[in-house]
XYZ file of C-alpha atoms in Angstrom:
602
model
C 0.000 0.000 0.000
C 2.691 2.350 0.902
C 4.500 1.517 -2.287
C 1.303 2.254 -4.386
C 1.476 5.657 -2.536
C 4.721 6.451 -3.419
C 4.226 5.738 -7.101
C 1.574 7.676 -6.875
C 3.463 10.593 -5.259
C 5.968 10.124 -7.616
C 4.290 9.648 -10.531
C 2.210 13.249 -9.388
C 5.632 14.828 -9.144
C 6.726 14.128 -12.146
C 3.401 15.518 -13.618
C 3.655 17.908 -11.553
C 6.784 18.958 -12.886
C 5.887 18.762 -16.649
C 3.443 20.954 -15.818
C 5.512 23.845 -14.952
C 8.315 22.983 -17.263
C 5.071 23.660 -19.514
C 4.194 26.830 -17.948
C 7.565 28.043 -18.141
C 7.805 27.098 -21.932
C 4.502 29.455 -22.367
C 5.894 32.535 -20.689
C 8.849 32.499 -22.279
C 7.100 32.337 -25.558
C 4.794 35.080 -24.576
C 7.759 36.853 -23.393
C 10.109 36.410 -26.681
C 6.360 37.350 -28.613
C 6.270 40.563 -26.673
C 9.425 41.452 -26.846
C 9.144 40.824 -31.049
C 5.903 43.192 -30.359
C 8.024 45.949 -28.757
C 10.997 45.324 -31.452
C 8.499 45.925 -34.192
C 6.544 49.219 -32.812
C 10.155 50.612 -32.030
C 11.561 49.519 -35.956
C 8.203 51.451 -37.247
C 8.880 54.394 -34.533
C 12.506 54.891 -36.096
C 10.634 54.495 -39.984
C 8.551 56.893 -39.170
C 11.261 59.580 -37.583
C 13.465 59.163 -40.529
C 11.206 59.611 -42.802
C 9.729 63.052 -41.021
C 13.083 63.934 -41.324
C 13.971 63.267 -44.838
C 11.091 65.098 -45.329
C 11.928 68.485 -43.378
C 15.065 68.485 -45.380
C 13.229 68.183 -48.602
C 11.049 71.277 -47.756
C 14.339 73.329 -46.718
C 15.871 72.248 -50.208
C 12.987 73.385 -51.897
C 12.457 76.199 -49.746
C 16.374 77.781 -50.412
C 15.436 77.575 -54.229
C 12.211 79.212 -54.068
C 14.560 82.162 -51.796
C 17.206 81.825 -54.540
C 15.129 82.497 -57.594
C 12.908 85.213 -55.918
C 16.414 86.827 -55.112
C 17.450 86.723 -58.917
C 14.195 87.627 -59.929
C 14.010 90.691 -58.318
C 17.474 91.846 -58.139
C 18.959 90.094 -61.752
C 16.165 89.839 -63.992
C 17.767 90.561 -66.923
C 21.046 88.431 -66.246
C 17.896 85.789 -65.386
C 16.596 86.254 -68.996
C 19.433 85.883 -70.645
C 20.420 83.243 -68.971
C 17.131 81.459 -70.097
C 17.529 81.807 -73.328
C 14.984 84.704 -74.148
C 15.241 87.644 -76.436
C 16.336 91.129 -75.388
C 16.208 94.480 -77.008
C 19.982 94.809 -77.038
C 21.748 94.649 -79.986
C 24.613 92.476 -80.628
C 27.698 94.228 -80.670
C 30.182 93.878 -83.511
C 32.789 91.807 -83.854
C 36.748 93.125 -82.039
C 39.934 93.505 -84.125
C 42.991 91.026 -83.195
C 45.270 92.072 -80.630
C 44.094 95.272 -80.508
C 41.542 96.176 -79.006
C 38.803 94.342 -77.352
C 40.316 94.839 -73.698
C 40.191 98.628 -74.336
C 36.691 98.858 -73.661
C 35.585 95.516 -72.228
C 35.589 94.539 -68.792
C 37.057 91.538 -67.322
C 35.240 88.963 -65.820
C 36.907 89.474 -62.215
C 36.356 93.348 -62.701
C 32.274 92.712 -63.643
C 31.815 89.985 -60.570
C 33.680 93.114 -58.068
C 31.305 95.271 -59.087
C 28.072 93.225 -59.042
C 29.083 92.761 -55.248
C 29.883 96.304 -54.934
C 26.425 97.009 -55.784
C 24.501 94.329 -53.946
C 26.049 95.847 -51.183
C 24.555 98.968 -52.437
C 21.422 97.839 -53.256
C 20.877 95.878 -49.176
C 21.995 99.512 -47.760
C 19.550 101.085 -49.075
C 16.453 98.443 -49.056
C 14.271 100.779 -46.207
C 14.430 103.374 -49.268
C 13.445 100.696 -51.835
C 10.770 100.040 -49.859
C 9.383 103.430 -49.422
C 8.920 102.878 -52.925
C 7.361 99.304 -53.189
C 3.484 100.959 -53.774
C 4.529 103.062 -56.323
C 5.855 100.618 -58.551
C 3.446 97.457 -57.667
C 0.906 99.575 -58.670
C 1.458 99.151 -62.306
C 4.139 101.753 -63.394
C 6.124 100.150 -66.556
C 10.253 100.846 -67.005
C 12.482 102.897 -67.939
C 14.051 106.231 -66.828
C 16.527 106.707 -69.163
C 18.789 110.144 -69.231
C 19.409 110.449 -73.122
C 20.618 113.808 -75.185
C 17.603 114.324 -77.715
C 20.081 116.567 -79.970
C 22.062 114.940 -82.614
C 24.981 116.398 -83.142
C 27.746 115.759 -85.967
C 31.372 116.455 -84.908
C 34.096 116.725 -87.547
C 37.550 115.284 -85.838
C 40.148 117.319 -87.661
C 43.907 115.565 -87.397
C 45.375 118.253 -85.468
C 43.151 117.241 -82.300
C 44.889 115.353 -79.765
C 42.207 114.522 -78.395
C 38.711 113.821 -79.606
C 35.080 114.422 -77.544
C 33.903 110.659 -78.140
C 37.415 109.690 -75.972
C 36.518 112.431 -73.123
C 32.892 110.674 -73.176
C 34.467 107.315 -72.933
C 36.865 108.543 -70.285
C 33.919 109.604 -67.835
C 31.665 106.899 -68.468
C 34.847 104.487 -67.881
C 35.709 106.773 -64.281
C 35.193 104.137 -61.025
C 34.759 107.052 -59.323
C 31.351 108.729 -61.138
C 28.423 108.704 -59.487
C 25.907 106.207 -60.297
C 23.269 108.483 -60.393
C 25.390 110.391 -63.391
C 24.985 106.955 -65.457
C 23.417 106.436 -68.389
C 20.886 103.140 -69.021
C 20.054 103.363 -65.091
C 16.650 101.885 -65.152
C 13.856 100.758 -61.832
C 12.344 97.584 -61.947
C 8.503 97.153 -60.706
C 9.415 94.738 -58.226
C 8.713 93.822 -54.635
C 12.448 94.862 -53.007
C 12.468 97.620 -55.705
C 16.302 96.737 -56.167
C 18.076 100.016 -58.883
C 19.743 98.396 -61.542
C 22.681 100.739 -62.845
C 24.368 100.087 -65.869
C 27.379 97.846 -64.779
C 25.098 95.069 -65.224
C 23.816 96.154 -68.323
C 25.197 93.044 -71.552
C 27.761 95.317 -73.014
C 27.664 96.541 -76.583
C 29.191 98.857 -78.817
C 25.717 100.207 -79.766
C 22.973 101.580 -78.033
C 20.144 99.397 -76.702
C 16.523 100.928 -77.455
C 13.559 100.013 -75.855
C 10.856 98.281 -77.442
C 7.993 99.777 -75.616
C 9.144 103.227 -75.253
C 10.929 103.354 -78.229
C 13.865 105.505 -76.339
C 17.391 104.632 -76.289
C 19.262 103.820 -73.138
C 23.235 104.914 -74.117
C 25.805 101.742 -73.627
C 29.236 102.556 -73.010
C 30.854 104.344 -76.647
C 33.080 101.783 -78.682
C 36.456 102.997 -79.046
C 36.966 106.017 -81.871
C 37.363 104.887 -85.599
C 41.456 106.344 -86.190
C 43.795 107.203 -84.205
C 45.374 110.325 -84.782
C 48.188 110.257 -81.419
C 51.027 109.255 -83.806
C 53.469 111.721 -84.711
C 54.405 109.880 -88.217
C 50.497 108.298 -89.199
C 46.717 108.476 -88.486
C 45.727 105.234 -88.839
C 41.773 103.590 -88.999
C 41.325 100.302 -87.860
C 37.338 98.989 -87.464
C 35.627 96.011 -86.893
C 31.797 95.434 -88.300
C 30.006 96.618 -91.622
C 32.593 98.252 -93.478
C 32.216 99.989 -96.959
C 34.511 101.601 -99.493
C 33.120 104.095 -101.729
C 36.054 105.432 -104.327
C 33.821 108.010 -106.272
C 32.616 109.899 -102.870
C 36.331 109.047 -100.984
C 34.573 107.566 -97.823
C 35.220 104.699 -96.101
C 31.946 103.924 -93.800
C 31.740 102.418 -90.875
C 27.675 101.359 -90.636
C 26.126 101.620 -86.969
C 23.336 98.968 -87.477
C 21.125 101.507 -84.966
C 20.699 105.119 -84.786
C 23.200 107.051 -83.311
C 23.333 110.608 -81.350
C 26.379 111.667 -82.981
C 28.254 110.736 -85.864
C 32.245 110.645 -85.882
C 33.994 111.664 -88.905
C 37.550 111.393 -89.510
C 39.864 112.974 -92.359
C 42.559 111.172 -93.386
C 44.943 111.097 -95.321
C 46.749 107.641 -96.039
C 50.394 108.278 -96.197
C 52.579 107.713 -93.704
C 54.529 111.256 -93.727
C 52.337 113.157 -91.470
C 52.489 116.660 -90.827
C 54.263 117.352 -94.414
C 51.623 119.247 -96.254
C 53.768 119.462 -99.733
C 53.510 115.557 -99.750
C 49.608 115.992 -98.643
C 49.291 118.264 -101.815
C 50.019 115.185 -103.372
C 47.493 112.506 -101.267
C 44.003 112.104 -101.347
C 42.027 113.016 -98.815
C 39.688 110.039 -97.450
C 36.558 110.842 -95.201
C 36.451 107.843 -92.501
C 33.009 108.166 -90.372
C 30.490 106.467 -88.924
C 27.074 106.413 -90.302
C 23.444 104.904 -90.217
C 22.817 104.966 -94.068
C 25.614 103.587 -96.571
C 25.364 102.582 -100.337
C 24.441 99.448 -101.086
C 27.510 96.836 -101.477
C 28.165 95.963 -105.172
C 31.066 93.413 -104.351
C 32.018 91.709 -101.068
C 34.970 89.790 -99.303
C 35.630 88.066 -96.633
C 39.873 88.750 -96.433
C 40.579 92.596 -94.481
C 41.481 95.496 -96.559
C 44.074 97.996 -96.050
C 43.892 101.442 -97.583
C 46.610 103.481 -98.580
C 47.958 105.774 -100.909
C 51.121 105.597 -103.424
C 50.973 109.387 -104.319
C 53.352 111.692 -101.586
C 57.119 111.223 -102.888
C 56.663 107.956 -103.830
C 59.412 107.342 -107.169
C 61.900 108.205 -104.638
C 63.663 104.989 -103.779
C 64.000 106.819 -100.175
C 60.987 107.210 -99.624
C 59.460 104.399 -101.515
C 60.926 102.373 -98.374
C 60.390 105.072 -95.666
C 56.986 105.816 -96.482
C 55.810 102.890 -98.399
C 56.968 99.635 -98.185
C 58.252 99.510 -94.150
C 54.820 100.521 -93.036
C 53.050 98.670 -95.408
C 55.227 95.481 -94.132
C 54.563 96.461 -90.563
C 50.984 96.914 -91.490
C 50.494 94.093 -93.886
C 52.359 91.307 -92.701
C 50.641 90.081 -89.754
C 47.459 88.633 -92.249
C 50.186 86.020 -94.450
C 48.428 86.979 -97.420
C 45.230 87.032 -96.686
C 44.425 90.556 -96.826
C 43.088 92.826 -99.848
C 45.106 96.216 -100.771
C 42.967 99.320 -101.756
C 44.946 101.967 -103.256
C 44.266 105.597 -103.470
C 46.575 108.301 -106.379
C 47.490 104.486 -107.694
C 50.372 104.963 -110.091
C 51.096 101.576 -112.357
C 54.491 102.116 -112.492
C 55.232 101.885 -108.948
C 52.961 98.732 -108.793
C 55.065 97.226 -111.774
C 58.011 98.282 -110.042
C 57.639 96.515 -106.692
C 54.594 94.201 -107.485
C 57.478 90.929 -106.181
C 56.542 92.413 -102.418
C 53.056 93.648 -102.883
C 52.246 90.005 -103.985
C 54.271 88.612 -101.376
C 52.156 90.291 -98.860
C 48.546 89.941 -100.102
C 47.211 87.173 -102.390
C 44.835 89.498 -104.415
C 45.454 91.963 -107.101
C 45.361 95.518 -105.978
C 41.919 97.382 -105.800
C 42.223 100.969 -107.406
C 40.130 103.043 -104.980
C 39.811 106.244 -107.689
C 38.479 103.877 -110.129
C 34.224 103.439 -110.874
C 31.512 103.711 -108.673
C 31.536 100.197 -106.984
C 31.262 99.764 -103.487
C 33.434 97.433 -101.586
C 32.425 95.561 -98.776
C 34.554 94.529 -96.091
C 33.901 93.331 -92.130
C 37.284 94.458 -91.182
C 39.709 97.285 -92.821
C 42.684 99.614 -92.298
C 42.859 103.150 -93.653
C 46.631 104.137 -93.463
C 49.735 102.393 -92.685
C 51.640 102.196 -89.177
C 54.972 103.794 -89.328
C 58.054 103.696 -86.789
C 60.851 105.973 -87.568
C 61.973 106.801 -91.103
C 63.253 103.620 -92.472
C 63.185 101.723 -89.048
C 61.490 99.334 -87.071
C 60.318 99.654 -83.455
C 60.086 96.256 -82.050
C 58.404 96.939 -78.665
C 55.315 98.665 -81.277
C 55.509 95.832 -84.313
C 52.778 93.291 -84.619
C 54.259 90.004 -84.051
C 57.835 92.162 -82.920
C 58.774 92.439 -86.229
C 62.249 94.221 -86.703
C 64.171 95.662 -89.642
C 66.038 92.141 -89.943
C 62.749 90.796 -90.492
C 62.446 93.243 -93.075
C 65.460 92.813 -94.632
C 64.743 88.987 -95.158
C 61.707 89.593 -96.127
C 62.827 91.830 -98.971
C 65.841 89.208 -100.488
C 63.575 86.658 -100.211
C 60.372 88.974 -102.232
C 63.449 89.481 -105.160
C 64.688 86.110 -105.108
C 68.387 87.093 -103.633
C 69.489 84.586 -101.578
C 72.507 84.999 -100.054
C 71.663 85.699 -95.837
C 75.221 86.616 -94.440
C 78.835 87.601 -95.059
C 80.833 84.890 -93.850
C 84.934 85.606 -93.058
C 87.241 86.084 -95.547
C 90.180 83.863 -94.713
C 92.298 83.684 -97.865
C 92.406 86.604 -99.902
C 93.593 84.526 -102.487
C 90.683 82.539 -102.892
C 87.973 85.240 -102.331
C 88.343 89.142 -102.727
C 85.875 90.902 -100.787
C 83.476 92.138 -103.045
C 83.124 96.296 -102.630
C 80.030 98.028 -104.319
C 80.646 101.955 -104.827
C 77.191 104.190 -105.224
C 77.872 106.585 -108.114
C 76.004 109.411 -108.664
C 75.273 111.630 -111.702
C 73.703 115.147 -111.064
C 74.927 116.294 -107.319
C 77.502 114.785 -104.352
C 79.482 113.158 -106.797
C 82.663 111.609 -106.376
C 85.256 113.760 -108.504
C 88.144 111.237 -107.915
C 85.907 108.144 -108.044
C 89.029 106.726 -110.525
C 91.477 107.046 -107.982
C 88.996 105.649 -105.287
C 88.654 102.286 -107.137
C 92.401 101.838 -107.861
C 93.135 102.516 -103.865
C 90.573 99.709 -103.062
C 91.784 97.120 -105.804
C 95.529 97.569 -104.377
C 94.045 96.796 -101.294
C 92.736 93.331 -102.407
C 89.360 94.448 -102.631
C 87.300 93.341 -105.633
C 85.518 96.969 -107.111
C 81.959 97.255 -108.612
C 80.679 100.910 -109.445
C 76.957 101.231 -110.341
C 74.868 104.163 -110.415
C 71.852 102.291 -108.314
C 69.110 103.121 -111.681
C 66.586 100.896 -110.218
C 64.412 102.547 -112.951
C 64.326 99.232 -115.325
C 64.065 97.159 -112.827
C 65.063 97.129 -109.312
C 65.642 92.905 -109.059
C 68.970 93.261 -111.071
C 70.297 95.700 -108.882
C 69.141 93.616 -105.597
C 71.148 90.710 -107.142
C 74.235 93.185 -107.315
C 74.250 94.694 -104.201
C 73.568 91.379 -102.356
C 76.926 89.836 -104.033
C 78.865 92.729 -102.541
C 80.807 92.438 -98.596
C 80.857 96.458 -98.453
C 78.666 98.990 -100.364
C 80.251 102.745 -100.411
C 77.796 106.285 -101.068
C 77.420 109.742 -100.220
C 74.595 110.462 -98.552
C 71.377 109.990 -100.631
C 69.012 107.433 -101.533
C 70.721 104.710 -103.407
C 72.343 103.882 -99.672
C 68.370 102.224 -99.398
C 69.757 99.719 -101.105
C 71.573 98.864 -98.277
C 68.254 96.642 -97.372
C 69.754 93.832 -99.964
C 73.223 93.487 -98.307
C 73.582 90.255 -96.289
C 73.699 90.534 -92.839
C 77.307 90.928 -91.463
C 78.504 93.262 -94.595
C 79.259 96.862 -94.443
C 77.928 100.151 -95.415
C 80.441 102.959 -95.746
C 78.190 106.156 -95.781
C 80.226 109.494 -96.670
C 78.431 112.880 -95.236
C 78.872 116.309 -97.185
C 80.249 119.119 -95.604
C 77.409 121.256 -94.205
C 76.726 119.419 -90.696
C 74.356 116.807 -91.788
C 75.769 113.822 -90.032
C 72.550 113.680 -87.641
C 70.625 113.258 -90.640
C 72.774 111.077 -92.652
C 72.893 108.867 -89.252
C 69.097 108.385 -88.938
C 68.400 107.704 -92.701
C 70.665 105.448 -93.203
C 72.506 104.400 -90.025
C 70.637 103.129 -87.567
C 68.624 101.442 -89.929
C 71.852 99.645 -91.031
C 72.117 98.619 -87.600
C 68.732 97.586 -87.278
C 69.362 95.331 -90.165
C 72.033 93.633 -89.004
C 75.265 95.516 -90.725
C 78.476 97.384 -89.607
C 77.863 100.655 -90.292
C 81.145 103.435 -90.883
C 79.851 106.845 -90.747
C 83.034 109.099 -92.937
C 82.468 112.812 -92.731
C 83.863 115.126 -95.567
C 86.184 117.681 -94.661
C 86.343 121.555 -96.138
C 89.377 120.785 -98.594
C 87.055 117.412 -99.773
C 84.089 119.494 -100.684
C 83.496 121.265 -103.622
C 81.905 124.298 -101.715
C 85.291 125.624 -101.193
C 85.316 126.813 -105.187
C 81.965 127.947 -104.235
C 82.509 130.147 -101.107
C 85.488 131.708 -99.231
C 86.979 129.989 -95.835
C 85.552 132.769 -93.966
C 81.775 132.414 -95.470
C 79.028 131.143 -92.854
C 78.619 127.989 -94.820
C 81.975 126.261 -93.383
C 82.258 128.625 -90.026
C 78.838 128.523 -89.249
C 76.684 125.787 -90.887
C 74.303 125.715 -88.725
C 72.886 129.326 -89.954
C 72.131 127.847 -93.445
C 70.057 125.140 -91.592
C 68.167 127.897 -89.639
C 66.933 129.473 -93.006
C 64.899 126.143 -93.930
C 65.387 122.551 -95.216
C 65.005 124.356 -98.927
C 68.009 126.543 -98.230
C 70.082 123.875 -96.680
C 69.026 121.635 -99.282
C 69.802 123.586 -102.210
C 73.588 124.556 -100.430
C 74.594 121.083 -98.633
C 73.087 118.680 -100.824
C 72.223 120.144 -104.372
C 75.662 122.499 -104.972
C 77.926 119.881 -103.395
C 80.236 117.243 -104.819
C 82.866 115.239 -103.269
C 86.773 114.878 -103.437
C 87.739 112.048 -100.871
C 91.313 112.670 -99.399
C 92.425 108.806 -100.276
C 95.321 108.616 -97.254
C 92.350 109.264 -94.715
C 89.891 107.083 -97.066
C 92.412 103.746 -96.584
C 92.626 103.763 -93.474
C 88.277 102.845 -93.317
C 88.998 100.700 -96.258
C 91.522 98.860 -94.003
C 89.528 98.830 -90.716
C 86.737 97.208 -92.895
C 89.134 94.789 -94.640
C 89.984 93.413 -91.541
C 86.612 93.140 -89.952
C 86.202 90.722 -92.684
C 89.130 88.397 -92.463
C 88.144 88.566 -88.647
């Protein structure tokens, strides 16, 4: 019996015991299932916070753009519609020359930004007075206060004026330190903030912007003036745009596509010896202006033009390279052909004469400017022709930094003479140095030139005399003079020649008596130098001038020479150059023959 009991009690305890191994089963299942419960609610908690804030940051995103665009709306609208892509009233500016020019009037892009801050600054200083105005304008008033000059005026620049009205215009509208109220194209916008809108934000153009609605101009800052009239040796033209040359009326238009309150005229005339009114006698006279109306174009090209004139003292060889060719070079070169030549007092000799470089510098056969009634159409063109120094070169002002060596080369290589440089002589016997003596036939001729060729010869030297008549032909002569180690003259222009000498030989310039080495140094001896040569400068004494048959010891003209160059260049002229001839003294004469001989065996 007491067995049966203690199954029983066991057999209780072990239910017993499955029963709360049971229980404990279940509440740790509810337990884990709540704690899944409170997992959950606190993943969909965390969902929904980071999605509230994705949210806020959306709306601040979108809220900073609506602030930005309200901002440029009001206080950039028209920076805002061109950005966009829509039409404005402005016109578009023409096009800039090369190098020159479109930084003279433009602004840079650091510049423009400085002074849009300069005036946002401005325009938040003075907001409580925008704001007095806010009514005003919301209620309906339309644009533009504009401070125009109704009168049109014409102003006629004459060449003596340093300095013309459009550049004193250009000079105060360009002044940092003008007031804005002073400036022209400042124009209020019907906005809330009521920002003022001067005209340093304005799209810049060389032409005035009109108004559409109001039909009245708002004045842009002026382009630069047509010519330039500064230089002491050339006015010179240079535009960019709608160009047209009109021989039979001598104008060369420049064609404002709108209206303009005053037109610029220029006369000009295209030669590069300015000041010189006997050469002028012999120049025509171009008018160079702006203008709204212009013939119709009967022939167009798309290569630049440059105008000029071959009248002046052109047939002088002198001058043919002083006034002429240099500039022309300096001028011309730059373009590598492509470039069309308009010529005014056109002579067809001179074109004959050196048409080897005018072809060498343009592509195109020469335009005679004096000829019909066509008009010639051109988007860019030059009226005149830079010029340095008589016969010289100034590198620091040269397109490209041409110099006379440049020149030089250029002008072998135009007449096919090909020889560059001297090179040293180191056998006498194998090679004479070649020695070209200038003759001349009507004034500062040498008397003894027999004796001077037989003093050279002894000294090993190898003598050519020619009388530089370039008249038939000036190639043949190149090919002489660029054979030749030395060349020998008196003063006068058959030493231009000198331009076909290789580099490294010698020119041997002899000066008359009459105190004219100054001007015998800058004709022809600097721009030997320039060119790469030795230059020897021999002055003539009063026993090797012919003056002394002329005139006693005692006269003014060998005590005082100076007081025949006070009378005029006519009267020095016609005693110095024109009534003198030459009589070397040939012991002092060998010893520059020597010094030169032995440059070249150095």
């Amino acid at each position: 019996m007491l067995a049966t009991v203690n199954k029983q009690l066991a057999f209780s305890s072990v239910l017993l015991l499955l029963f709360q191994g049971k229980l404990q089963l279940q509440e740790e299942e509810e337990d884990r299932r709540r704690r899944k419960l409170a997992m959950g609610s606190k993943l969909r908690l965390v969902r929904s916070t980071n999605q509230s804030r994705r949210f806020r940051f959306l709306l601040l995103i979108v809220g900073c753009f609506i602030v930005t665009v309200t901002f440029l709306v009001v206080s950039k609208p028209q920076a805002l519609v061109s950005n966009l892509g829509f039409g404005t009233s402005a016109s578009t500016s023409p096009p800039v020359a090369d190098g020159v020019s479109s930084d003279d009037d433009g602004v840079n892009g650091a510049d423009s930004a400085a002074v849009r801050r300069e005036e946002e600054d401005d325009e938040r200083g003075h907001e409580s007075e925008s704001n007095n105005e806010k009514e005003e304008n919301l209620s309906g008033e339309k644009n533009i206060v504009v401070d125009a000059n109704p009168k049109e005026e014409v102003h006629e620049h004459e060449l003596t004026e340093s300095r013309t009205e459009s550049e004193e215009h250009s000079a105060k509208s360009d002044d940092p330190g003008s007031s804005q109220d002073d400036a022209p194209g400042r124009l209020t916008l019907p906005t809330v903030s009521n920002y003022s809108i001067g005209d340093h934000t304005q799209p810049e153009s060389n032409t005035p912007i009109v108004s559409e609605k109001l039909g009245e101009q708002i004045q842009t800052p002026e382009r630069k003036p047509l010519c330039d009239n500064s230089d002491r040796r050339a006015d010179i033209c240079e535009m960019n745009g709608d160009i047209r040359i009109h021989g039979s009326t001598s104008s060369v238009l420049f064609v404002e596509s709108l209206k303009i309150e005053q037109s610029e005229a220029w006369q000009i005339h295209p030669y590069a010896r300015k000041g010189d009114q006997a050469c002028f006698n012999e120049v025509r006279e171009l008018m160079v202006k702006a203008s709204n109306e212009a013939p119709q174009c009967t022939t167009n090209y798309d290569v630049p033009s440059i105008v000029f004139s071959i009248g002046g003292y052109a047939g002088n060889l002198f001058h043919d390279f002083a006034d002429l060719l240099v500039p022309l070079f300096l001028t011309a070169r730059q373009f590598n052909g492509e470039v069309q030549f308009v010529v005014t007092n056109l002579k067809s000799w001179w074109i004959t004469k050196f048409n080897p470089v005018l072809q060498k510098l343009s592509k195109y056969p020469v335009i005679n400017f004096d000829l019909g009634n066509d008009v010639h159409c051109f988007k860019q063109a030059i009226v005149g022709l830079r010029a340095h120094n008589e016969f010289q070169i100034d590198p620091a002002r040269a397109p490209n930094g041409y110099t006379m060596v440049d020149f030089a080369k250029f002008m072998r290589s135009a007449f096919s003479v090909g020889r560059e440089t001297v090179p040293n002589i180191e056998d006498l016997s194998a090679r004479k140095p070649r020695l070209l003596i200038i003759s001349r036939k009507q004034s500062r001729i040498f008397t003894n030139i027999n004796e001077i060729v037989a003093t050279a010869e002894e000294m090993g030297y190898e003598v050519v005399v020619n009388e530089a008549d370039v008249s038939s032909g000036i190639s043949q002569f190149a090919e002489i003079v660029n054979s030749c180690d030395v060349m020998v003259g008196v003063y006068g222009s058959g030493l231009t020649n000198s331009v076909f000498l290789p580099q490294n030989a010698t020119l041997i310039q002899v000066v008359p008596w009459g105190g004219l080495e100054w001007m015998a140094s800058n004709s022809y001896g600097e721009p030997a130098k320039q060119m790469g040569l030795n230059y020897v400068q021999y002055s003539v004494g009063i026993e090797e001038s012919s003056l002394l048959e002329q005139y006693p010891k005692d006269h003014a003209v060998f005590t005082d020479p100076a007081s025949i160059h006070i009378r005029g260049f006519q009267e020095m002229r016609s005693t110095f150059l024109e009534k003198q001839n030459v009589k070397l003294d040939i012991n002092k004469f060998r010893d520059v023959l020597w010094k030169t001989l032995e440059q070249l065996i150095q």
